[in-house]
Tab-separated table of C-alpha atoms in Angstrom:
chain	number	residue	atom	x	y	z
A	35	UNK	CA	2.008	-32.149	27.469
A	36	UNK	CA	6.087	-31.160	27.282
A	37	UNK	CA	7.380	-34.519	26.530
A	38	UNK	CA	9.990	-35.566	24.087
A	39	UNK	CA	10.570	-39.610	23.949
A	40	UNK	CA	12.673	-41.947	22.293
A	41	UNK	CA	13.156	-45.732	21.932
A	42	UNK	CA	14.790	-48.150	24.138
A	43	UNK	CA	18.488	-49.269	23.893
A	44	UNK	CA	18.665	-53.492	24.081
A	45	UNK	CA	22.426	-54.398	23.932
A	46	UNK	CA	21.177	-58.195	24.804
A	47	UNK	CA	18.306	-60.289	23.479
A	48	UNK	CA	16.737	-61.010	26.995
A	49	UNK	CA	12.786	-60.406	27.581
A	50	UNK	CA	11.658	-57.576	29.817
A	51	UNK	CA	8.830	-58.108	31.679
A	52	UNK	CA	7.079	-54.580	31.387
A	53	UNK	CA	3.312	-53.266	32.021
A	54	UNK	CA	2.604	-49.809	32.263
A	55	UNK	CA	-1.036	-48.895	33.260
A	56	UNK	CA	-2.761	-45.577	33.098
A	57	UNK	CA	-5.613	-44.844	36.400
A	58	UNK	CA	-6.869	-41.078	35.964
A	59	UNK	CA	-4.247	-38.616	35.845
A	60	UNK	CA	-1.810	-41.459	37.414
A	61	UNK	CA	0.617	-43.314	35.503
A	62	UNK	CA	1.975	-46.528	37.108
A	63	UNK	CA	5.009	-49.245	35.381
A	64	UNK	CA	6.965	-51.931	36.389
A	65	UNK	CA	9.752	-52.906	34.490
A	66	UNK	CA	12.763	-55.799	35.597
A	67	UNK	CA	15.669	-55.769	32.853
A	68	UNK	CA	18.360	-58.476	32.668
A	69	UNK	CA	19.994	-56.547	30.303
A	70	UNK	CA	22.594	-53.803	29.716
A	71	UNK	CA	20.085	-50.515	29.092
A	72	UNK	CA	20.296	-46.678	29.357
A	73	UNK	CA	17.417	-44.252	28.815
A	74	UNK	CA	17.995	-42.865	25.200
A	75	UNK	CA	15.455	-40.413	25.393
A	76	UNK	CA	16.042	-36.773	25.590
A	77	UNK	CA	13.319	-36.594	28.303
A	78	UNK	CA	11.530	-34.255	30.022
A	79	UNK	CA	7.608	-33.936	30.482
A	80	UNK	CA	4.544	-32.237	32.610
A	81	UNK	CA	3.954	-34.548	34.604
A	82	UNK	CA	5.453	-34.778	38.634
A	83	UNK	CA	7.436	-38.404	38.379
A	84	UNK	CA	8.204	-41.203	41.375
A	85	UNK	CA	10.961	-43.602	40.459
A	86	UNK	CA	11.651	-46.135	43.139
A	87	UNK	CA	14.361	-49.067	42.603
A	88	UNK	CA	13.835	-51.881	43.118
A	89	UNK	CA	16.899	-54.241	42.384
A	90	UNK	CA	20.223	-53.030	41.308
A	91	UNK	CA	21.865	-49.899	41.072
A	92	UNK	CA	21.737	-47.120	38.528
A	93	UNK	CA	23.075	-43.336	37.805
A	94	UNK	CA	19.974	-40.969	38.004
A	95	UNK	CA	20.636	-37.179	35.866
A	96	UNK	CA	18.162	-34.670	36.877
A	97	UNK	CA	18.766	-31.416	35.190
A	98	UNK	CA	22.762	-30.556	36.334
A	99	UNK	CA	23.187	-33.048	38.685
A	100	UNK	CA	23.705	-36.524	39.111
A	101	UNK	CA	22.966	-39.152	41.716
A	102	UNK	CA	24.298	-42.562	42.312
A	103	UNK	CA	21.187	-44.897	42.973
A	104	UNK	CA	21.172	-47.861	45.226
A	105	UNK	CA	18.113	-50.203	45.428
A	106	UNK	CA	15.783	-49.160	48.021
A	107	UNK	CA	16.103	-45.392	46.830
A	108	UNK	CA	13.404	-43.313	45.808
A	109	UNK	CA	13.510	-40.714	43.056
A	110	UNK	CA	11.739	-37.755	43.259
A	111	UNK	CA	11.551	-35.504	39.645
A	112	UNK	CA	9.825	-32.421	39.382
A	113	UNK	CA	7.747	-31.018	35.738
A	114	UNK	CA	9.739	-30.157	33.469
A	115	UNK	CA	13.043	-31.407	34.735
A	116	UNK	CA	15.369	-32.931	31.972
A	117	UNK	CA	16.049	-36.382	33.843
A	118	UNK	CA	17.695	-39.714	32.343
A	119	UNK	CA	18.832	-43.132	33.902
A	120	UNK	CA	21.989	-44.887	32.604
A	121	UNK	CA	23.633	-48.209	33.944
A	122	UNK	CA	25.112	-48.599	37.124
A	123	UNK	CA	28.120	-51.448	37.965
A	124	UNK	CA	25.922	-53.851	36.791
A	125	UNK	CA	22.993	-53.815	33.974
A	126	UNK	CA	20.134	-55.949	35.888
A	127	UNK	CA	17.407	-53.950	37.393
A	128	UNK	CA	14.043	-53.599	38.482
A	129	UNK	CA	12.493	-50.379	38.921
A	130	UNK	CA	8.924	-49.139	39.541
A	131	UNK	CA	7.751	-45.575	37.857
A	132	UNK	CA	4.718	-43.460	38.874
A	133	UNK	CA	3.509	-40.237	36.812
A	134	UNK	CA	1.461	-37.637	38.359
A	135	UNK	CA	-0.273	-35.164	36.682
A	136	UNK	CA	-1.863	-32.169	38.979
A	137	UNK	CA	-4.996	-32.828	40.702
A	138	UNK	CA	-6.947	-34.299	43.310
A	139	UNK	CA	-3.459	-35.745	44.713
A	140	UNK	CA	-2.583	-31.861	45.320
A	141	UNK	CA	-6.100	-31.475	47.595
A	142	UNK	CA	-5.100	-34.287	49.606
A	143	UNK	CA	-1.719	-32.571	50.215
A	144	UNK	CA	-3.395	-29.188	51.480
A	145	UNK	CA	-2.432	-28.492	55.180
A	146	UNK	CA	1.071	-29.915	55.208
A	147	UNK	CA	4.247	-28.002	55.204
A	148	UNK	CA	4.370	-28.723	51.022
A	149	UNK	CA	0.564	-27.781	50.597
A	150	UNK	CA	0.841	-29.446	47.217
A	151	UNK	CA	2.423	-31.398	44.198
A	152	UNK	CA	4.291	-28.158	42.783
A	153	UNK	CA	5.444	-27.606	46.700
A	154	UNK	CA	6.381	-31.342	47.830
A	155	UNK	CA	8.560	-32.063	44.033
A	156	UNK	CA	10.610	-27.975	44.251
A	157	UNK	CA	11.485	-28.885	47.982
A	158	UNK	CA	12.439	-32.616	47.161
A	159	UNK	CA	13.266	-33.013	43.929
A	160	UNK	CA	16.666	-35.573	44.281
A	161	UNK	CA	16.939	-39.337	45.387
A	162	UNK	CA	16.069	-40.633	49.253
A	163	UNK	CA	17.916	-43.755	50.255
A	164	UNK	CA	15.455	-45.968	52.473
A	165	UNK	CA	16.550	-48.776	54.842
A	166	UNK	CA	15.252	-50.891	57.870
A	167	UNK	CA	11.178	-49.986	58.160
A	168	UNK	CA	10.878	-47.307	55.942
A	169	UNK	CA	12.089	-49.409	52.924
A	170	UNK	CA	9.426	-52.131	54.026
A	171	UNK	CA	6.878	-49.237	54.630
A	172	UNK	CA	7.259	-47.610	51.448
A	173	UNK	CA	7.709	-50.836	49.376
A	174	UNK	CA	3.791	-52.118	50.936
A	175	UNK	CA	2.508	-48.201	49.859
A	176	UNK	CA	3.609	-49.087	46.019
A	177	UNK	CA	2.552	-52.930	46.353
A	178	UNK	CA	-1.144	-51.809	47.019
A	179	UNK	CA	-0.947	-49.560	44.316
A	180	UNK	CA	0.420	-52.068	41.749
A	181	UNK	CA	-2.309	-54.201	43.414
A	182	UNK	CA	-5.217	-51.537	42.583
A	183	UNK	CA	-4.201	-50.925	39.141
A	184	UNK	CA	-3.462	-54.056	37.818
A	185	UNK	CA	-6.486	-56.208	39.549
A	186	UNK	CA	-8.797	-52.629	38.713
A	187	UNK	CA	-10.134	-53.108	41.949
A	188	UNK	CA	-13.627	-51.304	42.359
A	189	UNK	CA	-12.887	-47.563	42.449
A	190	UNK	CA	-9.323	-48.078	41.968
A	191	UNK	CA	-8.673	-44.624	41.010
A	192	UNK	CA	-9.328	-42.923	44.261
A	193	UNK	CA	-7.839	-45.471	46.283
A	194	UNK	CA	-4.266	-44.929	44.105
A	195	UNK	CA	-4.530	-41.383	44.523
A	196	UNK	CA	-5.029	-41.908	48.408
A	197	UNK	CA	-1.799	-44.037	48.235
A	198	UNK	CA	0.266	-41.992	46.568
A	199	UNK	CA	-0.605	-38.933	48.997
A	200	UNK	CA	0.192	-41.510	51.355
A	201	UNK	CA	3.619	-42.114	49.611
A	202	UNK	CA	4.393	-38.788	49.556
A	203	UNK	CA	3.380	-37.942	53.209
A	204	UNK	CA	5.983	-40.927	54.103
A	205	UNK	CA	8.591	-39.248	52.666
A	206	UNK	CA	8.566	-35.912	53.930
A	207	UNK	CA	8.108	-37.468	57.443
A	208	UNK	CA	11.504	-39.054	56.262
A	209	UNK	CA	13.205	-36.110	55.483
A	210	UNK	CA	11.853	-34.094	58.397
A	211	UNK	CA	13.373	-36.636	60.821
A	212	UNK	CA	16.133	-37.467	58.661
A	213	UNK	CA	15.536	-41.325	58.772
A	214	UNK	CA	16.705	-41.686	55.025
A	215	UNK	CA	19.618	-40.496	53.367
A	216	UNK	CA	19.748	-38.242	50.594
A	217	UNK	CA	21.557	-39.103	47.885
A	218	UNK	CA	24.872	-37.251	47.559
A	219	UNK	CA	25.957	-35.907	44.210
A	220	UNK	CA	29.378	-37.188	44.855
A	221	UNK	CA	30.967	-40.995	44.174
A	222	UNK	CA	30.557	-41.178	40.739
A	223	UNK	CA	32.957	-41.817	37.848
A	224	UNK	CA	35.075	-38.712	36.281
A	225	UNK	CA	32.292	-38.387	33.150
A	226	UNK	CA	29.461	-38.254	35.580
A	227	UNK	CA	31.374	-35.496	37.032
A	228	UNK	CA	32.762	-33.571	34.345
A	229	UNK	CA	29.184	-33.641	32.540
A	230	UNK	CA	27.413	-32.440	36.379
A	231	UNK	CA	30.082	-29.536	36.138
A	232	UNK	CA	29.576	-28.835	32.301
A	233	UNK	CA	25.927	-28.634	33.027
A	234	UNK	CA	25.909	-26.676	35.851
A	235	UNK	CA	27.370	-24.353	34.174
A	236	UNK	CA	25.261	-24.036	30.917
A	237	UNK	CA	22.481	-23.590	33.466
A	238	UNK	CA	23.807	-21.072	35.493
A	239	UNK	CA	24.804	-19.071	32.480
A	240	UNK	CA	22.002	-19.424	30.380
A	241	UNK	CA	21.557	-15.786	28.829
A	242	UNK	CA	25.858	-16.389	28.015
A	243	UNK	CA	27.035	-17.192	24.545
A	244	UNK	CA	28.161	-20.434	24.368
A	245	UNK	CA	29.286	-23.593	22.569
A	246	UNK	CA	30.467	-26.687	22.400
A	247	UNK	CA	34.243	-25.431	21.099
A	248	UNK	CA	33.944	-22.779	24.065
A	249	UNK	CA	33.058	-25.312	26.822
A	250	UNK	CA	35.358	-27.929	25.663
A	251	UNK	CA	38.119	-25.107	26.255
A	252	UNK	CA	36.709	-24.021	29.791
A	253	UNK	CA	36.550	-27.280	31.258
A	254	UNK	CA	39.852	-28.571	30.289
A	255	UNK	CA	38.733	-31.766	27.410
A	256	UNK	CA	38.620	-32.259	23.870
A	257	UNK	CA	35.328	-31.373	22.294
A	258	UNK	CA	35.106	-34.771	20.795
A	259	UNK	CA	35.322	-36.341	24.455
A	260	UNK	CA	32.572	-33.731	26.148
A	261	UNK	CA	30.362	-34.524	23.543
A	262	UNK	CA	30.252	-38.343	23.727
A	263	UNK	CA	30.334	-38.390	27.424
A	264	UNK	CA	27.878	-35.710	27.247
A	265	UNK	CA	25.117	-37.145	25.169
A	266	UNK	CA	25.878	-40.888	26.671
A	267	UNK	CA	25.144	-39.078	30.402
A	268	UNK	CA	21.859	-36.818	29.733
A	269	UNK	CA	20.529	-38.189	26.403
A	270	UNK	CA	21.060	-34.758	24.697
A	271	UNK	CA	24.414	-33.313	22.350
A	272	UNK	CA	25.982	-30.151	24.345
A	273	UNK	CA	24.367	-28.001	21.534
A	274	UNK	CA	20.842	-29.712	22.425
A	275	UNK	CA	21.304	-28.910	26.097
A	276	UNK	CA	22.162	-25.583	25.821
A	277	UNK	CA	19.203	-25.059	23.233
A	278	UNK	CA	16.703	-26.882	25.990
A	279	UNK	CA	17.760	-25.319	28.666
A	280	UNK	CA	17.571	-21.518	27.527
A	281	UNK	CA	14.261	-22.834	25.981
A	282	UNK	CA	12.811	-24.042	29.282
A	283	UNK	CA	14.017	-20.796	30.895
A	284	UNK	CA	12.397	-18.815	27.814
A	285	UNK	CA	8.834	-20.503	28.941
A	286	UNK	CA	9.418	-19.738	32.320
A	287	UNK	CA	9.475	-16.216	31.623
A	288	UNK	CA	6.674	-16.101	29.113
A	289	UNK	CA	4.388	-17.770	31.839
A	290	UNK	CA	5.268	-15.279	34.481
A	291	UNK	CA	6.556	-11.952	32.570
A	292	UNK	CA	4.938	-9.373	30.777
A	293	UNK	CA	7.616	-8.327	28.487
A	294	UNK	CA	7.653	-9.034	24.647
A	295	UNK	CA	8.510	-12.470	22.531
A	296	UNK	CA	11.554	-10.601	21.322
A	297	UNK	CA	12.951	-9.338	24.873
A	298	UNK	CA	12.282	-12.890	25.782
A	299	UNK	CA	14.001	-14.915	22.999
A	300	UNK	CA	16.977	-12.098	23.936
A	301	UNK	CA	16.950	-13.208	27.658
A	302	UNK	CA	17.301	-16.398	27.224
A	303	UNK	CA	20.336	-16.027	25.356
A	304	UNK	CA	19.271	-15.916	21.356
A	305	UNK	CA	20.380	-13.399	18.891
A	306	UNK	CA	17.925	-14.465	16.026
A	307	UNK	CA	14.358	-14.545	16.751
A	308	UNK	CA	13.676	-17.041	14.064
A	309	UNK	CA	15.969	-19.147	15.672
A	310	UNK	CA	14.178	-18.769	18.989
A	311	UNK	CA	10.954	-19.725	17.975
A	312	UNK	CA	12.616	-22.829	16.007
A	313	UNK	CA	13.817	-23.974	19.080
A	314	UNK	CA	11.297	-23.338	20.735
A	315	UNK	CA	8.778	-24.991	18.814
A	316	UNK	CA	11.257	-28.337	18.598
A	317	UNK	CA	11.123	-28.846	21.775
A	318	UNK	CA	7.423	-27.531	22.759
A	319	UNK	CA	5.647	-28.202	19.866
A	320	UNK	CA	4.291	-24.940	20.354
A	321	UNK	CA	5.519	-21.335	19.036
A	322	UNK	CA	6.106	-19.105	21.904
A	323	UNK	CA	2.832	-16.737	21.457
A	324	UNK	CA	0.694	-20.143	21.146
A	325	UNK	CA	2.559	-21.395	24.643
A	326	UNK	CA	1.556	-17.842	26.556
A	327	UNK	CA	-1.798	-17.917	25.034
A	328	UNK	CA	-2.527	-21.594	26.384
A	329	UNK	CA	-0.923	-21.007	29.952
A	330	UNK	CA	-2.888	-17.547	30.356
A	331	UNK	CA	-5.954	-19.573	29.563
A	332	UNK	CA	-5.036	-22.235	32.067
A	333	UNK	CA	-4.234	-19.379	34.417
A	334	UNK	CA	-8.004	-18.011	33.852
A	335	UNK	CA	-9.588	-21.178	33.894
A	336	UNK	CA	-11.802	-21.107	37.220
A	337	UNK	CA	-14.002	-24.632	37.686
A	338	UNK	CA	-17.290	-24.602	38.103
């Protein structure tokens, strides 16, 4: 699993009321904070993810962009993407997370426009705004499955896995009709938007040399400023960022390109090789020949 985790941030002594439940391959938490908290964690992971708030407002970072988050919003977040939540004008919240990993939730997608998991998170991968019917429609979907899990309900597991199709079906029919409103990556604070342009950039120039000093320059602020705002906003130091992003582009290319470790580690933007597979293996826990050699055997894999 590509997950990196860290520890929770309490600025107040205040209990949070927290469960987190695992049902098959889905992953389903509650948690209601009173007080001031942003994810530390540089965090990224396999598995699809569902955030829905609940109470409050929040800032939502998803790879280069940022969203301003509203109760009543839904947050859709794709494998793999780097994503971290940070406080909005106030620090109370209440927030509902499901984790998905790729299975029977994917059959019961078959026949729609997304045909599956991998199609329905790269088409809507961003934050959805509900109001009016569809906020009290979507808000029943997640109280049955809060119900299934937590009472374990006789053959909980399918049932969840029907509801979250269900979830999922509700908001594409949302976004076909254009009923909700997608979060704009606008009306944030200057740092939300100096660190959206910063990493836009790093991403979109991947294979470039680059630094901290260098960016600093570019985009017009001391290098002691873009790196606090920086690591406060996505959880990672520039230097991290760059390194995880040219790393996730690295595995990208060893899952679907023939061409050697060395012509990889080169496309992605690193001069040493050693260094590559350091990096690499930081944030994979795998060395880049062990990483093709498991995906090519996932690729092979035919069930019975």
């Amino acid at each position: 699993m590509m997950e990196i985790h860290g520890k929770e941030e309490r600025k107040e002594t205040e209990r949070t009321e927290n469960y987190g439940i695992w049902i098959g391959n889905v992953f389903v938490e509650r948690i209601s904070r009173q007080y001031e908290y942003s994810m530390v964690q540089r965090h990224f992971h396999s598995e699809y993810e569902i955030y829905y708030l609940i109470k409050g407002d929040r800032y939502y970072f998803i790879d280069q962009k940022i969203y301003a988050v509203p109760s009543g919003t839904l947050v859709f977040v794709d494998k793999g993407q780097i994503h971290k939540t940070s406080m909005g004008r106030e620090p109370a919240h209440e927030r509902i997370l499901i984790q998905l990993k790729d299975d029977r939730i994917s059959g019961l997608l078959e026949g729609t426009e997304e045909g599956n998991l991998d199609g329905f998170f790269g088409r809507n991968s961003g934050a959805l705004t509900l109001d009016g019917e569809n906020r009290k429609y979507v808000e029943s979907i997640l109280r049955r499955i809060e119900e299934e899990v937590r009472e374990k309900r006789y053959r909980a597991e399918g049932m969840v896995q029907i509801l979250v199709a269900e979830l999922l079906l509700c908001a594409s029919r949302i976004l076909r009709k254009k009923e909700g409103k997608p979060v704009p990556e606008g009306a944030k604070p200057a740092r939300h938007s100096k660190v959206q342009e910063v990493a836009g950039y790093i991403t979109a120039h991947i294979q470039e040399p680059m630094s901290l000093e260098s960016l600093a320059e570019k985009f017009f602020v001391s290098k002691y400023y873009l790196c606090r705002i920086f690591k406060e906003i996505t959880g990672f130091t520039v230097n991290e960022f760059i390194n995880v992003s040219r790393v996730k582009y690295a595995a990208a290319l060893l899952e679907h390109e023939k061409w050697s470790i060395t012509a990889v580690a080169d496309a992605a933007g690193y001069d040493s090789i050693t260094y590559f597979e350091r990096m690499f293996k930081r944030y994979l826990n795998l060395t880049p020949g062990q990483y093709r050699k498991r995906e090519k055997a996932d690729a092979d894999f035919t069930p019975l």
